[in-house]
XYZ file of C-alpha atoms in Angstrom:
767
model
C 17.285 48.933 61.049
C 14.155 47.340 62.392
C 14.190 45.661 65.757
C 14.573 41.888 65.991
C 11.653 40.043 67.544
C 12.293 36.684 69.225
C 9.280 34.389 68.866
C 10.046 31.374 71.038
C 6.714 29.613 70.381
C 7.339 29.521 66.655
C 10.316 28.418 64.635
C 10.036 31.515 62.462
C 11.159 34.950 63.630
C 10.882 38.157 61.620
C 12.436 41.570 61.375
C 9.663 44.004 60.496
C 9.844 47.373 58.792
C 8.266 50.464 60.279
C 4.510 49.998 59.949
C 1.498 50.925 62.021
C -0.261 47.672 61.101
C -0.394 44.839 63.580
C 1.874 41.939 62.720
C -0.839 39.535 63.769
C -2.707 40.527 60.608
C 0.022 39.065 58.420
C 1.918 36.425 60.403
C 0.968 32.859 61.241
C -1.744 32.345 58.653
C -2.419 33.025 55.006
C -4.441 36.082 54.250
C -5.879 34.455 51.140
C -8.251 31.852 52.535
C -10.293 31.715 49.340
C -10.370 33.320 45.931
C -13.281 35.517 46.957
C -11.862 36.761 50.267
C -8.535 37.596 48.571
C -10.059 40.543 46.726
C -9.152 43.859 48.348
C -6.952 42.206 50.991
C -3.240 41.690 51.321
C -1.434 38.866 49.562
C 1.811 37.668 51.132
C 4.684 37.090 48.696
C 8.095 35.885 49.806
C 11.505 34.913 48.446
C 13.849 32.394 50.018
C 17.107 30.800 48.911
C 16.445 27.368 50.378
C 19.821 26.114 49.034
C 18.665 22.483 49.273
C 15.015 21.835 49.923
C 15.524 18.161 50.789
C 17.756 19.091 53.744
C 15.682 22.144 54.678
C 12.220 20.631 54.234
C 11.047 21.179 57.824
C 11.653 24.924 57.693
C 10.260 25.259 54.163
C 7.098 23.479 55.281
C 6.556 26.009 58.079
C 7.371 28.918 55.775
C 4.677 27.827 53.307
C 2.131 28.143 56.086
C 2.804 31.888 56.230
C 2.808 32.898 52.563
C 0.561 32.866 49.507
C 3.283 33.021 46.846
C 6.877 31.899 47.379
C 9.857 32.289 45.070
C 12.556 29.791 45.965
C 16.141 29.414 44.840
C 17.546 25.898 44.892
C 20.878 24.682 43.550
C 20.814 20.973 44.396
C 17.699 19.985 42.464
C 17.847 18.464 38.968
C 15.109 18.024 36.377
C 14.660 14.312 37.100
C 13.937 15.260 40.733
C 11.326 17.938 40.043
C 8.577 15.577 41.104
C 9.965 15.591 44.660
C 9.404 19.325 45.075
C 6.105 19.190 43.161
C 4.821 16.442 45.465
C 6.097 18.281 48.546
C 4.226 21.422 47.462
C 1.044 19.560 46.442
C 0.839 17.933 49.876
C 0.647 21.447 51.292
C -1.900 22.623 48.680
C 0.603 24.600 46.587
C 1.107 24.591 42.822
C 4.543 24.984 41.280
C 6.613 25.999 38.302
C 10.256 24.970 38.532
C 13.413 25.438 36.488
C 16.512 23.451 37.342
C 20.171 23.777 36.457
C 19.780 21.292 33.602
C 16.452 22.717 32.386
C 17.503 22.870 28.732
C 20.080 20.056 28.800
C 18.805 17.376 31.217
C 21.347 15.091 32.861
C 20.821 11.394 33.550
C 19.292 10.405 36.871
C 22.388 8.274 37.423
C 24.373 11.463 38.072
C 24.026 13.291 41.385
C 26.440 16.211 41.284
C 25.889 19.688 42.697
C 24.014 22.198 40.587
C 24.658 25.914 40.323
C 21.360 27.699 39.994
C 17.702 26.845 39.649
C 14.545 28.571 40.810
C 10.820 28.111 41.178
C 7.568 29.755 42.194
C 4.991 28.181 44.499
C 1.440 29.514 44.944
C -1.582 28.389 46.906
C -3.837 25.979 45.020
C -6.908 28.239 45.151
C -4.941 30.873 43.218
C -4.161 28.458 40.385
C -7.194 29.470 38.314
C -5.771 33.008 38.175
C -2.144 31.996 37.448
C -0.552 31.550 34.041
C 2.934 30.092 33.644
C 5.276 31.594 31.041
C 8.317 29.887 29.537
C 10.351 33.103 29.290
C 13.882 33.385 30.644
C 16.732 30.958 31.172
C 17.106 28.314 33.871
C 17.637 31.070 36.474
C 14.348 32.878 35.763
C 10.739 31.794 36.369
C 7.763 33.866 35.245
C 4.075 33.710 36.116
C 1.251 36.212 35.705
C -1.630 36.716 38.094
C -4.977 37.787 36.619
C -5.880 40.796 38.773
C -7.705 44.092 38.419
C -7.169 46.785 37.281
C -3.839 45.478 35.927
C -2.530 41.904 35.886
C 0.585 41.187 37.932
C 3.746 39.637 36.495
C 5.988 37.877 39.027
C 9.597 37.226 37.997
C 11.626 34.975 40.293
C 15.390 35.059 39.742
C 18.518 33.405 41.058
C 21.449 35.508 39.896
C 24.892 33.941 39.351
C 27.233 34.256 42.299
C 30.486 36.181 42.186
C 33.524 34.534 40.690
C 35.087 34.559 37.240
C 34.372 36.949 34.391
C 32.121 34.264 32.943
C 29.834 34.633 35.975
C 29.813 38.420 35.553
C 28.831 38.009 31.908
C 25.976 35.656 32.859
C 24.898 38.136 35.525
C 24.503 40.869 32.926
C 22.716 38.434 30.582
C 20.147 37.711 33.287
C 19.426 41.407 33.666
C 19.138 41.716 29.898
C 16.431 39.047 29.987
C 14.669 40.810 32.863
C 14.765 44.013 30.825
C 13.096 42.186 27.919
C 10.431 40.899 30.302
C 9.626 44.433 31.465
C 8.986 45.326 27.817
C 6.922 42.234 27.079
C 4.793 42.671 30.210
C 4.668 46.463 30.067
C 0.934 46.448 30.733
C 1.407 44.456 33.946
C 2.473 45.372 37.438
C 5.895 43.694 37.568
C 7.464 42.189 40.700
C 11.063 40.921 40.564
C 12.284 38.948 43.574
C 14.948 36.447 44.496
C 18.620 36.084 45.354
C 20.255 38.924 43.414
C 23.781 38.078 44.667
C 24.577 41.783 45.025
C 23.863 44.414 47.671
C 22.458 47.932 47.690
C 23.497 48.740 51.280
C 27.136 47.673 51.277
C 29.338 50.661 52.083
C 32.303 49.574 49.995
C 30.505 48.570 46.828
C 31.932 45.813 44.673
C 31.822 45.752 40.881
C 28.833 43.417 41.093
C 27.001 45.871 43.409
C 27.540 48.679 40.914
C 26.245 46.553 38.017
C 23.203 45.621 40.100
C 22.410 49.241 40.985
C 22.908 50.476 37.431
C 20.773 47.662 36.013
C 17.732 48.192 38.253
C 17.919 51.938 37.643
C 18.068 51.380 33.889
C 14.923 49.233 33.847
C 13.123 51.226 36.570
C 13.024 48.563 39.275
C 12.411 50.169 42.665
C 13.232 49.018 46.158
C 10.048 49.200 48.252
C 9.645 52.134 50.582
C 10.845 51.344 54.132
C 12.635 48.199 52.936
C 14.552 46.827 55.995
C 18.321 47.281 56.094
C 19.001 44.019 57.925
C 21.052 41.283 56.302
C 19.574 38.319 54.429
C 22.697 36.202 53.949
C 24.882 34.824 56.748
C 27.940 32.815 55.776
C 28.233 29.496 57.574
C 31.616 30.564 58.979
C 29.854 33.443 60.842
C 32.462 35.898 59.542
C 30.480 37.500 56.724
C 26.912 38.642 56.116
C 25.122 40.890 53.677
C 21.788 41.855 52.184
C 21.522 40.202 48.777
C 17.880 38.991 48.667
C 15.335 41.518 47.405
C 11.746 42.105 46.384
C 11.546 44.843 43.751
C 8.616 46.528 42.009
C 8.702 47.990 38.522
C 8.476 51.781 38.617
C 6.486 51.833 41.890
C 8.172 51.955 45.308
C 4.761 52.241 47.034
C 3.227 49.098 45.552
C 3.853 47.028 48.698
C 2.052 47.951 51.912
C 4.665 46.218 54.080
C 8.040 44.515 53.629
C 9.767 42.257 56.145
C 12.925 40.225 56.614
C 12.940 37.093 58.761
C 15.448 36.431 61.518
C 17.583 33.315 61.352
C 15.557 30.399 62.719
C 16.892 27.376 64.610
C 15.237 25.208 61.937
C 16.545 27.165 58.939
C 19.569 25.281 57.596
C 20.162 27.690 54.720
C 22.615 30.579 54.927
C 19.771 32.856 53.748
C 16.632 34.097 55.475
C 13.319 34.804 53.717
C 12.222 38.280 52.653
C 8.503 38.978 52.372
C 6.095 41.676 51.265
C 2.350 42.305 51.277
C 0.353 43.826 48.435
C -3.310 44.361 47.618
C -4.655 41.679 45.273
C -7.981 42.053 43.430
C -8.409 38.798 41.562
C -10.212 38.870 38.256
C -12.855 36.160 37.859
C -12.461 34.420 34.507
C -15.434 33.549 32.330
C -16.636 29.967 32.335
C -15.771 27.909 29.303
C -18.522 26.379 27.192
C -19.212 22.970 28.720
C -19.862 21.463 25.271
C -16.143 21.582 24.515
C -15.051 20.325 27.920
C -12.930 17.182 27.653
C -13.241 16.248 31.329
C -14.358 12.623 31.582
C -15.387 10.723 34.700
C -13.229 7.615 34.723
C -14.580 4.538 36.462
C -12.470 3.078 39.261
C -12.744 -0.532 38.123
C -11.062 -1.846 41.265
C -14.034 -0.563 43.269
C -16.672 -1.453 40.674
C -19.105 -4.271 41.470
C -18.514 -6.303 38.290
C -21.311 -8.788 39.054
C -23.790 -5.928 39.365
C -22.337 -4.383 36.186
C -22.830 -7.627 34.255
C -26.376 -8.025 35.607
C -27.284 -4.481 34.510
C -25.845 -5.090 31.045
C -27.819 -8.326 30.683
C -31.058 -6.556 31.600
C -30.555 -3.594 29.285
C -29.067 -5.424 26.286
C -31.777 -8.112 26.317
C -34.374 -5.385 25.791
C -32.376 -3.707 22.993
C -33.315 -4.342 19.359
C -29.997 -4.167 17.509
C -31.657 -4.455 14.085
C -33.746 -1.302 14.505
C -32.638 2.276 13.969
C -29.590 3.496 12.138
C -26.099 2.139 12.674
C -24.946 5.335 14.390
C -27.958 5.319 16.728
C -27.358 1.736 17.811
C -23.657 2.276 18.528
C -24.593 5.321 20.594
C -27.280 3.319 22.461
C -24.814 0.549 23.257
C -22.227 3.073 24.467
C -24.805 4.736 26.731
C -25.712 1.369 28.248
C -22.038 0.631 28.964
C -21.553 4.022 30.648
C -24.710 4.136 32.767
C -24.319 0.536 33.920
C -20.698 1.106 34.967
C -21.644 4.266 36.876
C -24.506 2.494 38.655
C -22.242 -0.409 39.618
C -19.455 1.828 40.954
C -19.171 3.230 44.445
C -20.335 6.780 44.858
C -17.414 9.143 44.472
C -16.697 10.633 47.850
C -15.980 14.294 48.275
C -12.274 14.939 48.190
C -10.895 15.427 51.631
C -8.082 17.751 52.511
C -4.898 15.737 52.434
C -3.344 15.303 55.858
C 0.380 15.827 56.023
C 2.397 12.824 57.001
C 4.130 13.613 60.318
C 7.896 13.934 60.365
C 9.739 10.905 61.813
C 10.139 10.906 65.597
C 13.913 11.366 65.514
C 13.538 14.390 63.218
C 10.940 15.988 65.493
C 13.214 15.390 68.455
C 16.142 17.086 66.678
C 13.894 20.051 65.770
C 13.015 20.416 69.436
C 16.693 20.204 70.434
C 17.644 22.884 67.891
C 14.904 25.233 69.104
C 15.872 24.672 72.717
C 19.572 25.287 72.055
C 18.700 28.466 70.148
C 16.446 29.793 72.935
C 19.102 29.191 75.601
C 21.668 30.920 73.405
C 19.426 33.967 72.882
C 18.566 34.212 76.586
C 22.287 34.286 77.391
C 22.785 37.341 75.175
C 23.339 35.758 71.762
C 27.100 36.215 71.514
C 28.249 34.521 68.307
C 31.818 33.393 68.875
C 33.581 30.054 68.790
C 34.433 30.280 72.494
C 30.754 30.527 73.460
C 29.692 26.944 74.171
C 26.008 27.874 73.720
C 26.642 29.090 70.165
C 28.643 25.929 69.447
C 25.684 23.888 70.722
C 23.346 25.761 68.337
C 25.543 24.956 65.366
C 25.922 21.340 66.439
C 22.134 20.967 66.794
C 21.638 22.365 63.269
C 24.308 20.019 61.917
C 22.521 16.999 63.386
C 19.195 18.264 62.008
C 20.726 18.666 58.546
C 22.199 15.161 58.644
C 18.844 13.688 59.699
C 17.007 15.335 56.790
C 19.655 14.207 54.333
C 19.378 10.675 55.664
C 15.592 10.793 55.413
C 15.815 11.865 51.767
C 18.377 9.148 51.000
C 16.212 6.500 52.699
C 13.166 7.583 50.685
C 15.204 7.480 47.481
C 16.548 3.976 48.132
C 13.109 2.815 49.237
C 11.705 3.986 45.895
C 14.466 2.170 43.975
C 13.816 -1.069 45.851
C 10.049 -0.758 45.269
C 10.662 -0.318 41.528
C 12.901 -3.391 41.378
C 10.554 -5.564 43.471
C 7.398 -4.501 41.644
C 8.921 -5.275 38.225
C 8.266 -8.982 38.753
C 5.454 -8.920 41.324
C 3.210 -5.951 40.468
C 3.412 -4.473 36.973
C 0.778 -1.831 37.727
C 2.787 -0.500 40.676
C 5.978 -0.710 38.620
C 4.691 1.593 35.877
C 3.159 3.910 38.472
C 6.555 4.328 40.150
C 8.292 4.786 36.796
C 5.825 7.532 35.853
C 6.514 9.267 39.174
C 10.204 9.271 38.271
C 9.439 10.795 34.874
C 6.968 13.432 36.092
C 9.545 16.128 36.790
C 10.987 15.820 33.278
C 7.702 16.666 31.548
C 7.588 20.324 30.545
C 4.356 22.214 30.116
C 3.842 24.082 26.864
C 3.149 27.757 27.551
C 3.757 29.134 24.049
C 3.223 27.598 20.606
C 4.738 29.218 17.518
C 2.943 28.465 14.239
C 3.916 30.299 11.033
C 5.786 32.881 13.119
C 2.718 33.683 15.260
C 3.045 33.318 19.044
C 0.080 31.557 20.666
C 0.091 31.801 24.457
C -3.384 31.397 25.928
C -4.866 27.908 26.308
C -7.594 28.698 23.779
C -5.089 30.061 21.243
C -2.850 27.012 21.583
C -5.796 24.624 21.216
C -7.074 26.420 18.092
C -3.501 26.567 16.791
C -3.112 22.817 17.136
C -6.418 22.264 15.319
C -5.318 24.499 12.427
C -1.875 22.863 12.295
C -3.227 19.306 12.183
C -6.002 20.275 9.759
C -3.410 21.669 7.371
C -1.331 18.519 7.801
C -4.418 16.382 7.069
C -5.411 18.328 3.938
C -4.456 16.652 0.679
C -2.145 18.879 -1.307
C 0.031 18.484 -4.371
C 3.513 19.735 -5.128
C 5.551 20.348 -8.258
C 7.220 16.955 -7.780
C 3.841 15.179 -7.650
C 2.884 13.411 -10.904
C -0.602 14.616 -11.835
C -0.918 11.939 -14.518
C -0.276 9.181 -11.968
C -2.749 10.865 -9.633
C -5.498 10.678 -12.249
C -4.718 7.020 -13.022
C -5.041 6.076 -9.338
C -8.364 7.907 -9.004
C -9.783 6.157 -12.103
C -8.660 2.789 -10.739
C -10.444 3.489 -7.445
C -13.637 4.358 -9.329
C -13.348 1.138 -11.353
C -12.925 -0.882 -8.152
C -16.014 0.727 -6.641
C -18.005 -0.084 -9.786
C -16.868 -3.710 -9.844
C -17.581 -4.363 -6.171
C -20.502 -6.709 -5.713
C -23.201 -4.996 -3.623
C -24.605 -8.359 -2.497
C -23.631 -10.365 0.557
C -22.615 -13.550 -1.225
C -19.563 -15.126 0.369
C -19.546 -12.644 3.259
C -17.520 -13.830 6.259
C -18.865 -12.696 9.611
C -16.816 -12.708 12.786
C -17.426 -15.540 15.235
C -18.118 -15.044 18.942
C -14.709 -16.519 19.739
C -13.014 -13.974 17.455
C -14.902 -11.083 19.062
C -14.037 -12.370 22.565
C -10.357 -12.768 21.656
C -10.253 -9.248 20.193
C -11.799 -7.785 23.370
C -9.255 -9.578 25.556
C -6.397 -8.134 23.491
C -7.340 -4.585 24.487
C -5.011 -3.057 27.122
C -6.355 -1.818 30.443
C -5.921 1.657 31.889
C -5.824 3.506 28.572
C -7.456 6.887 27.942
C -11.230 6.833 27.360
C -12.477 7.430 23.837
C -14.859 10.141 22.675
C -17.824 8.221 24.113
C -15.961 7.933 27.462
C -15.534 4.176 27.029
C -12.459 2.190 28.038
C -11.458 -1.396 27.365
C -12.632 -2.295 30.882
C -16.214 -1.482 29.869
C -16.017 -4.392 27.435
C -13.747 -6.778 29.325
C -15.715 -6.632 32.592
C -19.141 -6.929 30.947
C -19.421 -10.693 30.822
C -20.706 -12.989 28.057
C -23.352 -10.577 26.748
C -20.735 -8.115 25.411
C -19.315 -10.278 22.555
C -22.871 -11.139 21.482
C -23.902 -7.485 21.232
C -20.707 -6.419 19.485
C -20.949 -9.280 17.009
C -24.484 -8.181 16.093
C -23.279 -4.610 15.562
C -20.244 -5.676 13.512
C -22.449 -7.922 11.347
C -24.595 -4.874 10.545
C -21.480 -2.949 9.537
C -20.628 -5.610 6.944
C -24.222 -6.077 5.798
C -24.829 -2.361 5.269
C -21.283 -1.780 3.990
C -21.132 1.305 6.144
C -19.027 2.549 9.049
C -20.490 4.373 12.075
C -19.312 7.917 12.635
C -17.814 7.036 16.007
C -15.329 4.707 14.247
C -14.222 7.584 12.019
C -13.891 10.137 14.832
C -10.744 10.510 16.934
C -9.221 12.591 19.716
C -5.729 13.927 18.967
C -3.193 14.501 21.740
C 0.126 16.149 20.735
C 3.043 14.325 22.426
C 6.438 16.033 22.625
C 9.242 13.928 21.135
C 11.806 15.300 23.666
C 15.474 14.691 22.739
C 16.149 18.432 22.975
C 13.540 19.428 20.403
C 12.070 22.950 20.849
C 8.992 22.841 23.044
C 7.169 25.633 21.172
C 7.727 24.125 17.689
C 4.719 22.030 16.530
C 7.072 19.901 14.415
C 8.567 18.625 17.685
C 5.359 16.760 18.464
C 3.927 13.408 17.505
C 0.203 13.178 16.800
C -1.361 10.365 18.845
C -5.054 9.649 18.234
C -7.394 7.998 20.741
C -9.836 5.942 18.675
C -13.170 4.355 19.532
C -12.669 1.279 21.728
C -15.449 -0.573 19.864
C -13.796 0.483 16.611
C -10.462 -0.947 17.823
C -12.123 -4.297 18.537
C -13.542 -4.261 14.998
C -10.115 -3.329 13.608
C -8.495 -6.212 15.501
C -10.973 -8.700 13.980
C -10.587 -7.178 10.525
C -6.807 -7.255 10.925
C -6.827 -11.013 11.521
C -8.805 -11.481 8.300
C -6.640 -9.417 5.956
C -3.211 -9.886 7.550
C -2.402 -13.207 5.754
C -2.625 -11.462 2.371
C -0.590 -8.477 3.560
C 2.084 -10.530 5.375
C 2.627 -12.565 2.243
C 3.532 -9.429 0.275
C 5.605 -7.686 2.955
C 9.249 -7.238 2.076
C 11.526 -9.416 4.215
C 13.628 -6.433 5.214
C 10.649 -4.742 6.872
C 11.054 -5.548 10.576
C 8.629 -3.089 12.162
C 5.222 -4.036 13.654
C 5.557 -7.609 12.399
C 4.309 -10.591 14.363
C 7.045 -12.847 15.783
C 9.738 -10.501 14.446
C 11.822 -8.139 16.591
C 12.769 -4.670 15.308
C 16.278 -5.327 16.615
C 16.714 -7.696 13.670
C 17.049 -4.607 11.474
C 19.938 -3.420 13.660
C 21.454 -6.908 13.451
C 21.627 -6.618 9.667
C 23.547 -3.361 9.991
C 25.929 -4.910 12.528
C 26.563 -7.903 10.282
C 27.149 -5.639 7.285
C 29.805 -3.686 9.185
C 31.460 -6.883 10.425
C 31.514 -8.388 6.928
C 32.986 -5.208 5.444
C 35.663 -5.154 8.142
C 36.619 -8.753 7.392
C 36.827 -8.004 3.667
C 38.528 -4.639 4.278
C 35.801 -2.851 2.334
C 34.030 0.445 2.955
C 30.344 0.555 3.853
C 28.224 3.612 3.103
C 25.261 4.046 5.447
C 22.358 6.501 5.079
C 19.695 6.742 7.803
C 16.318 7.909 6.482
C 13.478 9.018 8.722
C 10.502 10.232 6.700
C 9.064 13.476 8.092
C 5.402 13.132 9.197
C 5.369 9.749 7.470
C 2.131 8.426 8.987
C 0.409 11.812 8.603
C 0.750 12.264 4.830
C -0.234 8.846 3.441
C -2.271 9.334 0.255
C -5.594 7.522 0.828
C -6.419 6.677 -2.794
C -3.009 5.153 -3.411
C -3.264 3.212 -0.150
C -6.698 1.821 -1.087
C -5.413 0.778 -4.530
C -2.459 -1.056 -2.958
C -4.834 -2.720 -0.481
C -7.032 -4.007 -3.330
C -4.032 -5.189 -5.344
C -2.780 -7.128 -2.292
C -5.823 -9.395 -2.461
C -8.225 -7.722 -0.007
C -11.589 -7.726 -1.778
C -15.335 -7.205 -1.361
C -16.619 -6.096 2.062
C -13.177 -6.418 3.642
C -11.841 -3.807 1.238
C -14.977 -1.661 1.109
C -15.190 -1.235 4.897
C -11.601 0.050 5.073
C -12.262 2.347 2.114
C -15.427 3.718 3.733
C -13.615 4.157 7.047
C -10.940 6.380 5.516
C -13.323 8.452 3.400
C -14.850 10.507 6.174
C -12.392 10.500 9.065
C -12.656 13.446 11.460
C -10.651 14.436 14.533
C -10.542 17.050 17.250
C -7.649 18.097 19.483
C -7.740 17.645 23.242
C -5.729 20.340 25.002
C -5.771 21.563 28.586
C -9.015 19.774 29.410
C -11.032 20.978 26.396
C -11.733 19.917 22.809
C -11.071 21.942 19.674
C -13.378 22.118 16.686
C -13.558 18.970 14.559
C -11.846 18.830 11.147
C -11.612 16.368 8.231
C -8.612 14.085 7.702
C -8.071 13.768 3.971
C -4.726 11.984 4.234
C -2.651 10.005 6.719
C -3.107 6.943 8.913
C -3.747 7.412 12.616
C -1.015 6.729 15.140
C -3.178 4.891 17.639
C -5.253 2.812 15.230
C -4.891 -0.975 15.105
C -4.686 -1.136 11.297
C -2.450 1.927 10.892
C 1.036 0.288 11.139
C 0.042 -2.502 8.738
C -1.478 -0.073 6.242
C 1.596 2.149 6.380
C 3.907 -0.816 5.743
C 1.730 -1.744 2.754
C 2.011 1.831 1.474
C 5.814 1.956 1.760
C 6.436 -1.656 0.634
C 6.930 -0.902 -3.107
C 9.946 1.260 -2.235
C 11.701 -1.647 -0.482
C 10.769 -3.989 -3.336
C 12.190 -1.512 -5.857
C 15.600 -1.503 -4.113
C 15.601 -5.287 -4.098
C 14.377 -5.803 -7.677
C 16.904 -3.289 -9.016
C 19.688 -5.157 -7.157
C 20.775 -1.900 -5.569
C 22.890 -1.651 -2.461
C 24.770 -4.058 -0.230
C 24.782 -7.842 -0.219
C 26.354 -10.362 2.100
C 27.124 -13.223 -0.230
C 23.931 -13.638 -2.239
C 21.655 -12.140 0.421
C 20.335 -8.669 -0.335
C 20.314 -6.456 2.828
C 20.483 -2.993 1.269
C 17.439 -1.477 2.979
C 16.519 -2.860 6.429
C 13.501 -0.969 7.749
C 11.440 -0.551 10.889
C 8.141 0.995 9.711
C 9.112 4.515 8.516
C 12.783 4.269 9.575
C 14.948 2.969 6.726
C 18.713 2.386 6.500
C 20.329 2.359 3.060
C 23.517 0.273 2.857
C 25.971 0.404 0.003
């Protein structure tokens, strides 16, 4: 067993294996100062069962200063608290991937019970460009790969189930089965498995778990590193038991690591485990640069620091010299967008170079308790280090640790309550802060997609997933027919559309242009802080521009009606797939909702157009349609169901209820049929023709992982994100609700027909 080294100046002590290398080369600082200097030098990887990072944060912070990659095991953290560890790591320039006990069945944040096994991997931020996260394994297994030469490295962090019932033994074997599958999947990688294995290789009287552990690593060719220390890694809090159960293993190569070490118990370490660490040579592989044309990175303007008076003055100067009537419609919209962007950039403060974030110091009482714990530990070691309950110095060490643990728990509780109070106070006083705090609470529950499965094909790289999304949405947007589709009706609708186009008057007689007040009102309706559109414009570009903006937009919108054309930027959109959650599979594309970011100038035009055509459409809307309707709450649809149940109970009758949710309802709307219904509703002339033209040549591209996919045509569907989309969908589905009512089908309360209350595409049938 290696000799113990007492380092009184530092809170971290180590037990080092036999090695001729100087420990100063590996201890006290990271060996990977930059991506370039990492090549050909040692990378420090470590594993540590922190038990509860919130009550062991001081020690974990110091440990991160000594490693490049850290696998942690944590059994108090839940999915809704992931953001706490992610923020903690980010403040120390580390990236993370974390799996909690409730990874695949999240609990409510109102529950705070003890977990039973979660793990994570932390790596220095400059290594992030070489790291890929994989979603393999259960909640006890985390997997990342490191892009290195000549072979990539696969790092598998595990937290094996502890001993106990037969159920735990079964789960233990299941974990090794998953590790075995990983060794097959990543056969062309150098594989490192590390973590709390909850079994020992050095115990003289081997338990059943020890035998399973030994047989399992032999079966899948996992090797203990050469000269691995024989010291213990786990020390029970009662001081009566200890063992070596934390390991770093290499697949089929006991000489992969150049050095392996085990830490001594530190006066700041409040876990019953100590870290194990190893060094290996890391030659990082530089990835090729992505084509900048497809880059979706957009410089967002900080409007709180923008000089709005200067912005308005610049717009006045540039727009007054712009001839709106010249050039094509597309050219003028592009010119206007460029003026908005350049003026906002010129009026904003110069973006300062990002500074390294300074860590917030620990509270004074916590620093004082850390000092007391170190001092008690040093006195105890100088006296010989006899661990027994009659040794007052050992009792003082344990008491100092207990106080330190209580202080860290109290600090975490104070921060948690402080956050709750800030959320409650900001709800009425500062809505922006309120939603910011709410998003912080939700951050840890958002899972990153690492594998997409389309038509049975696994897509794992960022480029593959992005292209896969484009192909999936293109297929969804392609008009197709089925055996249940009436071809005769299809031909009738197409002929009717052609007749409408022939009858439309090409002149401008009776044309109604938008007024400046209508344009101004539409601009003010736009919400702040939303994602920029394809031209990198946000609503703030329009709302902060002063009186010149409505004048310019009105001139552009008048040209749209005069020329009976729609600019390409109105027809183009950026698709972002949003996971629906509720336990739906992350890798299944059907578990996602397609949200489209549309042109901000196009949304202003839609808002104006909506006010013009909505009276005709509202007049025809079925009374049972409660979704996206002005001055009507969707809860009214639920009220009808409640009243139906109450009435049936009073009359001692049965009620039959069928809940219908149309699959991909917004995505498969037939354009020709929609345009025919729009014309039949009373929308005529330019008002109808502009909508028709808009939907004839719609195109979209997918934004994924900071880059755009190829563009593709949208032959069917209405965009989730467009102003007109909900109204057009309700118009499309309205004949179905009318049919139920006209046929007198379904339930009535007295003489009132309530058989099909609906909220957009969600319909309830009552009988």
